[in-house]
XYZ file of C-alpha atoms in Angstrom:
562
model
C 0.901 59.874 17.195
C 2.459 61.932 14.421
C 2.445 60.895 10.790
C 6.194 60.205 10.860
C 5.845 57.940 13.931
C 2.978 56.107 12.252
C 5.083 55.566 9.103
C 8.015 54.384 11.218
C 5.753 51.921 13.047
C 4.442 50.555 9.765
C 7.989 50.194 8.453
C 9.137 48.373 11.589
C 6.154 46.016 11.419
C 6.801 45.283 7.730
C 10.452 44.577 8.513
C 9.447 42.182 11.294
C 7.053 40.371 8.976
C 9.732 40.019 6.298
C 12.136 38.735 8.936
C 9.577 36.191 10.135
C 8.913 35.003 6.577
C 12.637 34.745 5.880
C 13.179 32.803 9.105
C 10.254 30.524 8.288
C 11.582 29.863 4.780
C 14.952 29.057 6.311
C 13.516 26.754 8.977
C 11.224 24.789 6.658
C 14.000 23.433 4.367
C 16.021 22.529 7.470
C 13.088 20.589 8.941
C 12.453 18.953 5.561
C 16.131 17.979 5.297
C 16.059 16.453 8.790
C 12.920 14.509 7.829
C 14.583 13.189 4.674
C 17.673 12.101 6.617
C 15.631 10.378 9.337
C 13.497 8.565 6.765
C 16.545 7.749 4.636
C 18.517 6.056 7.433
C 17.752 2.473 6.277
C 18.675 3.138 2.641
C 21.859 5.021 3.558
C 22.912 2.256 5.957
C 22.189 -0.457 3.397
C 24.250 1.345 0.770
C 27.181 1.610 3.192
C 26.843 -2.060 4.184
C 26.619 -3.164 0.550
C 29.766 -1.238 -0.374
C 31.566 -2.560 2.696
C 30.766 -6.137 1.699
C 32.340 -5.805 -1.758
C 35.572 -7.403 -0.634
C 33.994 -10.191 1.405
C 32.514 -13.548 0.564
C 29.106 -11.987 0.176
C 29.925 -11.109 -3.437
C 29.927 -14.745 -4.476
C 26.654 -15.420 -2.689
C 25.045 -12.357 -4.216
C 26.345 -13.175 -7.695
C 24.972 -16.707 -7.375
C 21.543 -15.860 -6.024
C 20.861 -12.498 -7.665
C 20.294 -13.709 -11.268
C 17.776 -16.334 -10.144
C 16.023 -13.907 -7.804
C 15.820 -11.188 -10.456
C 14.595 -13.631 -13.093
C 11.838 -15.140 -10.956
C 10.831 -11.757 -9.512
C 10.808 -10.165 -12.961
C 8.686 -12.942 -14.481
C 6.219 -12.746 -11.591
C 6.035 -8.956 -11.829
C 5.415 -9.026 -15.572
C 2.800 -11.792 -15.262
C 0.932 -10.036 -12.451
C 1.213 -6.667 -14.187
C -0.290 -8.007 -17.417
C -3.027 -10.091 -15.760
C -4.007 -7.473 -13.186
C -3.785 -4.679 -15.752
C -5.983 -6.484 -18.284
C -8.562 -7.598 -15.718
C -8.799 -4.191 -14.049
C -9.021 -2.304 -17.351
C -11.766 -4.508 -18.799
C -13.767 -4.465 -15.546
C -13.547 -0.664 -15.328
C -14.629 -0.321 -18.961
C -17.633 -2.595 -18.439
C -18.993 -0.964 -15.255
C -18.586 2.592 -16.562
C -19.848 2.161 -20.136
C -22.423 -0.657 -20.076
C -25.552 -1.712 -18.214
C -25.847 -5.388 -17.238
C -27.187 -7.357 -14.248
C -25.752 -6.266 -10.849
C -23.602 -3.562 -12.457
C -24.195 -1.154 -9.554
C -23.088 -3.769 -7.051
C -19.992 -4.681 -9.056
C -19.151 -0.986 -9.313
C -18.052 -0.964 -5.645
C -17.699 -4.692 -4.914
C -14.809 -5.094 -7.359
C -12.708 -2.946 -5.005
C -13.101 -5.358 -2.061
C -10.105 -7.615 -2.934
C -7.898 -4.744 -1.728
C -8.951 -5.781 1.798
C -7.283 -9.199 1.355
C -3.495 -9.140 1.892
C -1.561 -11.161 -0.661
C -0.244 -13.644 1.884
C -3.779 -14.374 3.152
C -4.954 -14.954 -0.409
C -2.079 -17.397 -0.942
C -2.862 -19.373 2.206
C -6.594 -19.421 1.446
C -6.157 -20.606 -2.141
C -3.825 -23.418 -1.114
C -6.364 -24.574 1.483
C -9.193 -24.234 -1.064
C -7.426 -26.209 -3.810
C -5.558 -28.669 -1.567
C -6.248 -32.417 -1.423
C -8.586 -31.908 1.541
C -10.131 -28.750 0.077
C -13.677 -28.536 -1.307
C -12.687 -28.733 -4.998
C -10.686 -31.978 -4.838
C -13.048 -33.437 -2.226
C -15.963 -32.926 -4.639
C -13.940 -34.138 -7.641
C -12.833 -37.514 -6.252
C -16.337 -39.080 -5.905
C -17.209 -37.953 -9.426
C -14.248 -39.743 -11.034
C -14.038 -42.618 -8.543
C -10.597 -41.679 -7.231
C -9.355 -42.523 -3.741
C -5.822 -41.153 -3.491
C -3.907 -38.370 -5.159
C -2.185 -40.927 -7.408
C -5.512 -41.824 -9.029
C -5.939 -38.492 -10.787
C -4.102 -35.351 -11.816
C -4.789 -31.922 -10.344
C -2.776 -28.748 -11.013
C -0.429 -27.683 -8.223
C -1.318 -24.186 -7.063
C 2.106 -23.870 -5.409
C 3.834 -22.906 -8.629
C 4.784 -19.734 -10.533
C 1.533 -19.762 -12.496
C -0.441 -20.224 -9.287
C 1.359 -17.317 -7.648
C 0.694 -15.088 -10.666
C -3.007 -16.017 -10.697
C -3.556 -15.514 -6.964
C -1.609 -12.247 -6.749
C -3.387 -10.885 -9.834
C -6.779 -11.812 -8.346
C -6.228 -9.555 -5.305
C -4.132 -6.834 -6.966
C -6.255 -6.051 -10.036
C -8.248 -3.381 -8.052
C -5.237 -1.047 -8.332
C -5.787 -0.919 -12.084
C -9.564 -1.079 -11.747
C -9.753 1.954 -9.428
C -7.341 4.025 -11.536
C -9.081 3.223 -14.847
C -12.593 3.578 -13.406
C -11.800 7.057 -12.105
C -10.232 7.951 -15.450
C -13.251 6.752 -17.429
C -15.669 8.666 -15.192
C -13.751 11.889 -15.835
C -13.075 11.179 -19.501
C -15.130 12.737 -22.255
C -17.271 10.239 -24.187
C -16.890 12.299 -27.369
C -14.016 10.122 -28.631
C -15.952 6.880 -28.222
C -19.089 8.368 -29.768
C -17.077 9.659 -32.724
C -15.532 6.224 -33.264
C -18.915 4.514 -33.141
C -20.356 7.126 -35.530
C -17.571 6.353 -38.001
C -18.582 2.682 -37.997
C -16.291 1.135 -35.386
C -17.878 -1.566 -33.257
C -17.482 -1.759 -29.488
C -14.445 -4.091 -29.597
C -12.579 -1.982 -32.139
C -13.423 1.208 -30.239
C -11.997 -0.351 -27.088
C -8.749 -1.481 -28.741
C -8.039 1.555 -30.931
C -9.502 4.413 -28.866
C -10.027 3.482 -25.227
C -6.853 1.471 -24.685
C -4.400 4.110 -25.984
C -6.235 6.966 -24.237
C -6.360 5.159 -20.869
C -2.616 4.518 -20.869
C -1.775 6.795 -17.878
C -4.289 5.135 -15.535
C -3.333 1.683 -16.787
C 0.378 2.292 -16.231
C -0.212 3.675 -12.724
C -2.349 0.683 -11.722
C 0.068 -1.879 -13.161
C 3.026 -0.159 -11.484
C 1.318 -0.257 -8.085
C 0.466 -3.938 -8.544
C 4.054 -4.791 -9.509
C 5.415 -2.872 -6.513
C 3.159 -4.948 -4.263
C 4.687 -8.062 -5.823
C 8.172 -6.808 -4.954
C 7.058 -6.049 -1.387
C 5.440 -9.444 -0.833
C 7.130 -12.004 1.402
C 4.582 -14.477 2.772
C 2.898 -15.385 -0.525
C 6.052 -15.897 -2.580
C 7.606 -18.035 0.159
C 4.439 -20.119 0.427
C 4.378 -20.688 -3.330
C 8.052 -21.675 -3.318
C 9.260 -18.801 -5.509
C 12.771 -17.424 -5.062
C 11.607 -13.818 -5.257
C 14.150 -11.228 -4.269
C 12.445 -10.299 -0.971
C 12.330 -13.970 0.050
C 16.015 -14.345 -0.863
C 16.879 -11.255 1.215
C 15.017 -12.720 4.190
C 16.722 -16.108 3.778
C 20.186 -14.565 3.327
C 19.809 -12.468 6.447
C 17.964 -14.847 8.793
C 19.120 -18.298 7.689
C 22.669 -17.524 6.527
C 23.407 -14.568 8.855
C 24.959 -12.743 5.917
C 24.051 -9.099 6.407
C 26.389 -7.866 3.670
C 24.900 -10.139 1.022
C 21.374 -9.242 2.113
C 22.294 -5.531 1.943
C 23.560 -5.928 -1.622
C 20.331 -7.649 -2.640
C 18.273 -4.971 -0.859
C 20.080 -2.154 -2.667
C 19.310 -3.964 -5.927
C 15.611 -3.940 -4.995
C 15.734 -0.196 -4.328
C 17.392 0.385 -7.713
C 14.792 -1.748 -9.494
C 11.937 0.170 -7.829
C 13.616 3.481 -8.672
C 13.833 2.440 -12.322
C 10.137 1.503 -12.296
C 9.178 4.895 -10.899
C 11.365 6.764 -13.399
C 10.048 4.702 -16.314
C 6.445 5.381 -15.284
C 7.096 9.124 -14.959
C 8.965 9.290 -18.266
C 6.174 7.444 -20.046
C 3.683 10.135 -18.993
C 5.925 13.171 -19.466
C 4.624 15.897 -21.796
C 1.647 13.818 -22.904
C -2.015 14.775 -22.864
C -4.443 11.870 -22.928
C -7.791 13.171 -21.753
C -10.456 15.582 -22.825
C -12.422 17.287 -20.088
C -16.127 16.712 -19.736
C -18.867 18.259 -17.662
C -18.616 16.289 -14.404
C -22.338 16.775 -13.752
C -23.180 14.583 -16.754
C -22.357 10.883 -16.223
C -20.919 8.971 -19.157
C -23.567 7.354 -21.319
C -23.992 3.602 -20.774
C -25.080 1.146 -23.440
C -27.594 -1.473 -22.337
C -26.212 -4.906 -23.170
C -28.608 -7.566 -24.434
C -28.491 -11.253 -25.142
C -25.312 -13.174 -24.476
C -23.203 -10.029 -24.090
C -24.950 -8.994 -20.881
C -24.265 -12.381 -19.313
C -20.666 -12.354 -20.500
C -20.158 -8.995 -18.784
C -21.893 -10.297 -15.671
C -19.795 -13.476 -15.702
C -16.527 -11.591 -16.121
C -17.180 -9.198 -13.230
C -18.645 -11.961 -11.075
C -15.639 -14.181 -11.737
C -13.221 -11.413 -10.815
C -15.049 -10.743 -7.553
C -15.170 -14.448 -6.713
C -11.473 -14.987 -7.401
C -10.315 -11.857 -5.604
C -12.616 -11.755 -2.581
C -15.192 -14.554 -2.573
C -12.817 -17.528 -2.385
C -10.350 -16.081 0.193
C -13.059 -14.624 2.454
C -15.296 -17.684 2.092
C -12.462 -20.074 2.920
C -11.512 -18.045 5.998
C -15.117 -17.954 7.245
C -15.515 -21.692 6.634
C -12.312 -22.597 8.488
C -13.102 -20.230 11.350
C -16.527 -21.812 11.877
C -15.434 -25.412 11.303
C -12.485 -25.257 13.686
C -14.021 -22.966 16.257
C -12.329 -23.864 19.528
C -11.665 -21.910 22.736
C -7.903 -22.332 22.306
C -8.050 -20.997 18.749
C -10.137 -18.031 19.845
C -7.791 -17.303 22.754
C -4.814 -17.464 20.376
C -6.425 -14.943 18.043
C -7.375 -12.501 20.775
C -3.930 -12.775 22.384
C -2.491 -11.368 19.139
C -5.264 -8.799 18.721
C -4.194 -6.466 21.557
C -0.532 -6.057 20.420
C -1.790 -5.531 16.868
C -4.238 -2.793 17.891
C -1.634 -1.142 20.136
C 1.023 -1.067 17.423
C -1.441 0.089 14.767
C -2.876 2.854 16.968
C 0.508 4.240 18.051
C 1.886 3.904 14.532
C -1.129 5.715 13.079
C -0.791 8.625 15.534
C 2.954 9.012 14.907
C 2.663 8.642 11.127
C -0.261 11.069 10.797
C 1.543 13.617 12.984
C 4.634 13.450 10.769
C 2.413 13.510 7.680
C 0.698 16.657 8.947
C 4.093 18.317 9.469
C 5.255 17.230 6.014
C 2.074 18.510 4.368
C 2.450 21.848 6.157
C 6.051 22.183 4.936
C 4.993 21.287 1.412
C 2.201 23.872 1.533
C 4.204 26.830 2.837
C 7.813 25.933 2.050
C 10.042 26.585 -0.922
C 10.467 24.387 -3.991
C 13.508 22.759 -2.359
C 11.491 21.909 0.755
C 8.682 20.538 -1.420
C 11.159 18.313 -3.279
C 12.633 16.987 -0.041
C 9.157 16.155 1.248
C 8.522 14.138 -1.898
C 11.747 12.223 -1.278
C 10.719 11.488 2.297
C 7.462 9.871 1.123
C 9.138 7.316 -1.174
C 9.295 4.779 1.656
C 5.914 3.392 0.584
C 7.536 2.068 -2.585
C 10.285 0.241 -0.662
C 9.536 -3.292 0.598
C 9.172 -3.726 4.341
C 11.908 -6.375 4.290
C 14.392 -3.836 2.916
C 13.425 -1.176 5.459
C 13.682 -3.639 8.344
C 17.071 -4.828 7.153
C 18.335 -1.255 6.899
C 17.122 -0.328 10.390
C 18.402 -3.320 12.342
C 22.058 -2.315 12.635
C 21.662 1.472 13.139
C 19.059 0.918 15.858
C 21.297 -1.696 17.460
C 24.197 0.755 17.332
C 22.007 3.408 18.958
C 21.177 0.952 21.742
C 24.885 0.242 22.212
C 25.753 3.939 22.516
C 22.880 4.546 24.926
C 23.896 1.615 27.138
C 27.493 2.837 27.231
C 26.289 6.281 28.274
C 24.043 4.957 31.054
C 26.816 2.681 32.301
C 29.244 5.598 32.450
C 26.770 7.896 34.208
C 24.635 5.621 36.355
C 26.245 2.149 36.105
C 22.974 0.899 34.662
C 22.422 -1.092 31.466
C 18.822 -0.761 30.167
C 19.266 -3.254 27.308
C 17.716 -3.091 23.838
C 15.246 -0.298 24.476
C 15.062 0.716 20.791
C 15.827 -2.231 18.533
C 14.257 -4.695 20.976
C 11.047 -2.783 21.599
C 8.011 -1.510 19.745
C 9.908 1.701 18.987
C 11.667 -0.002 16.073
C 8.337 -1.065 14.569
C 6.824 2.389 15.013
C 9.872 3.840 13.247
C 9.595 1.522 10.249
C 5.805 2.036 10.058
C 6.297 5.808 9.955
C 8.759 5.447 7.065
C 6.687 2.872 5.200
C 3.297 4.593 5.420
C 4.225 8.280 5.543
C 3.119 8.620 1.918
C -0.391 7.403 2.830
C -0.944 10.052 5.512
C 0.896 12.818 3.640
C -1.051 12.410 0.395
C -4.404 12.466 2.225
C -3.578 15.523 4.325
C -1.838 17.384 1.503
C -4.914 16.991 -0.731
C -7.155 18.244 2.090
C -4.946 21.297 2.705
C -4.917 22.212 -0.974
C -8.679 21.886 -1.190
C -9.229 24.023 1.928
C -6.776 26.768 0.986
C -5.257 29.281 3.373
C -7.954 31.972 3.478
C -9.342 30.880 6.863
C -5.877 30.723 8.408
C -5.006 34.167 7.067
C -8.304 35.531 8.411
C -7.503 34.123 11.844
C -4.100 35.812 11.843
C -5.622 39.101 10.682
C -8.018 38.954 13.632
C -5.093 38.628 16.022
C -5.224 34.906 16.749
C -2.073 33.291 18.110
C -0.472 30.299 16.416
C -1.807 27.865 18.999
C -5.303 29.335 18.809
C -5.308 29.092 15.000
C -3.952 25.546 15.176
C -6.581 24.202 17.592
C -9.556 26.365 16.595
C -9.196 26.544 12.794
C -6.449 24.339 11.347
C -7.058 20.989 13.030
C -10.906 21.206 13.091
C -11.076 21.920 9.350
C -8.668 19.037 8.665
C -10.298 16.594 11.076
C -12.064 14.490 8.360
C -8.784 14.099 6.460
C -6.870 13.352 9.664
C -9.393 10.662 10.588
C -9.250 9.214 7.074
C -5.435 9.173 7.052
C -5.310 7.588 10.524
C -7.780 4.891 9.447
C -5.789 4.065 6.306
C -2.485 3.888 8.177
C -4.059 1.849 11.006
C -5.306 -0.803 8.591
C -2.065 -0.856 6.587
C -0.153 -1.572 9.796
C -2.592 -4.343 10.752
C -1.959 -6.033 7.375
C 1.816 -5.386 7.246
C 3.901 -8.570 7.504
C 7.592 -8.358 6.427
C 8.774 -5.502 8.676
C 6.668 -6.704 11.611
C 8.027 -10.223 11.235
C 11.640 -9.054 11.264
C 11.591 -6.262 13.866
C 8.964 -7.374 16.399
C 10.158 -7.681 20.008
C 10.671 -11.143 21.479
C 7.437 -12.668 22.704
C 5.209 -10.265 20.727
C 2.831 -11.862 18.241
C 0.578 -9.824 15.963
C -2.260 -11.069 13.792
C -0.107 -11.077 10.658
C 2.881 -12.834 12.237
C 0.559 -15.379 13.888
C -0.990 -16.240 10.533
C 2.467 -16.463 8.936
C 3.940 -18.705 11.629
C 0.988 -21.110 11.602
C 0.673 -21.302 7.824
C 4.382 -22.031 7.339
C 4.081 -25.187 9.463
C 0.887 -26.353 7.782
C -1.501 -25.161 10.516
C -3.288 -22.404 8.634
C -6.668 -23.643 9.903
C -5.634 -22.566 13.404
C -4.913 -19.084 12.099
C -8.132 -18.698 10.089
C -9.791 -16.538 12.755
C -6.929 -13.986 13.053
C -6.713 -13.976 9.254
C -10.424 -13.187 9.078
C -9.878 -10.353 11.572
C -7.249 -8.870 9.241
C -9.648 -9.021 6.283
C -12.452 -7.407 8.288
C -10.081 -4.617 9.338
C -9.089 -4.123 5.710
C -12.726 -3.715 4.653
C -13.041 -0.469 6.624
C -10.907 1.808 4.390
C -12.099 0.074 1.218
C -15.739 0.779 2.047
C -14.931 4.342 3.142
C -12.951 4.997 -0.039
C -15.725 3.566 -2.209
C -18.327 5.690 -0.389
C -16.212 8.821 -0.786
C -15.680 8.030 -4.464
C -19.415 7.682 -5.023
C -19.965 11.120 -3.466
C -17.380 12.667 -5.814
C -18.890 11.241 -8.982
C -21.306 14.120 -9.432
């Protein structure tokens, strides 16, 4: 080979590589755009339906119900945000900066309420504080009462009860965010404040609280979004929250246009929350870096202060996990019956099937989205971020937005099969598990994408580039390098999505096929007719499933502390 032929070969190869990179950059935004459109179908359809209902009678219904729904939802969000934010912040400050009895246990145990879905906490608290519950049953002999007219007891089914119960199981969002922040935060500021004469309380109010604002805002925002997404708990407490009103407008009044208008309002409210949270943190620096090998210094509490810290953390754990889990275990053992067990296990198989298929589909899409975000352009990266916003949208809204387009797709498909084969397959999309898998993929794409994207960034691309340099094909690199190195993250993402689907209620309740009962819908249907004791065993199964990712996340967090 002559020198000129060698140069020509190099030039041709370089041109081919540039062409491949250009084609890849062109394909990635197209794939990202398709992903955004597929994920955005429910929101687009709802917006069209809401605009189409402007001239109908739905406007009067929406105008009548919207102010009440927004007021009650807003008050509940603010109450839960403040209570959960305060409880989580104080608990995180205590376990990271002080030594007191059982501090090491509380360090991870305070995360366990995340395993209890809000609707299960609501049902458990009502059973616990009801007339036949252990509290009132123990109180009546002490005061000599016989009936409920002989004494007064607060009604847990009220706005204050809803705020207390939801805060008890949602405070870990703030606790986890603030605890991580405190572990990475330099203790120099606190030490300087104490050196200048400030006591612990003043240091907390004037130094710690302002500095921990980013973590506090993130935790409170997540807790408030969970309030917006909730359906079972707010209905059980008798609160006209906006998700409950959407469900009632759609199911009980058959007014899709009015429900669409309310759903679009929910999306706008959530969008404003996200923008406000991002604006609050823009161009602000709150933390000073520390050497991560040196844990923050902890002050040993003595006297009454150590027992106050112990009592606060113990009370939080009892309210958030002890009472709901204890009540479920008690009811499951007390009413253990073959029919109850058969009912629970009859709902277990559909739940596992849906969760497993949904996890595989969602993680696969999340892997594709993370790959596009890693190698694509800024436009593709932005579109991937848009496609992961479904986690912030309530399941009720997503289900409402998918019902009509999936039904229309079934109609078109049946017309096509009738024209070609004179065969009508029926509702193969909207009336099958496919609709649920679709809404799960939209709802929990952010969970799988964030896990896989973090793993890809940590791994880097050096091993993939080395495989290409050694002549490996795309399939060989995928199965021999890419997927094996990402397998821990893939397993973690699949586990998280699996458990989220097991706990998910609103979308499952609205889109499940006829005759299909999952653990969450079984608990909901029994509790709404006053038969929660019959659903205690499936409810306990949901809690046990939720413990898996919580324990894994806590274990992984402990490994990253040093």
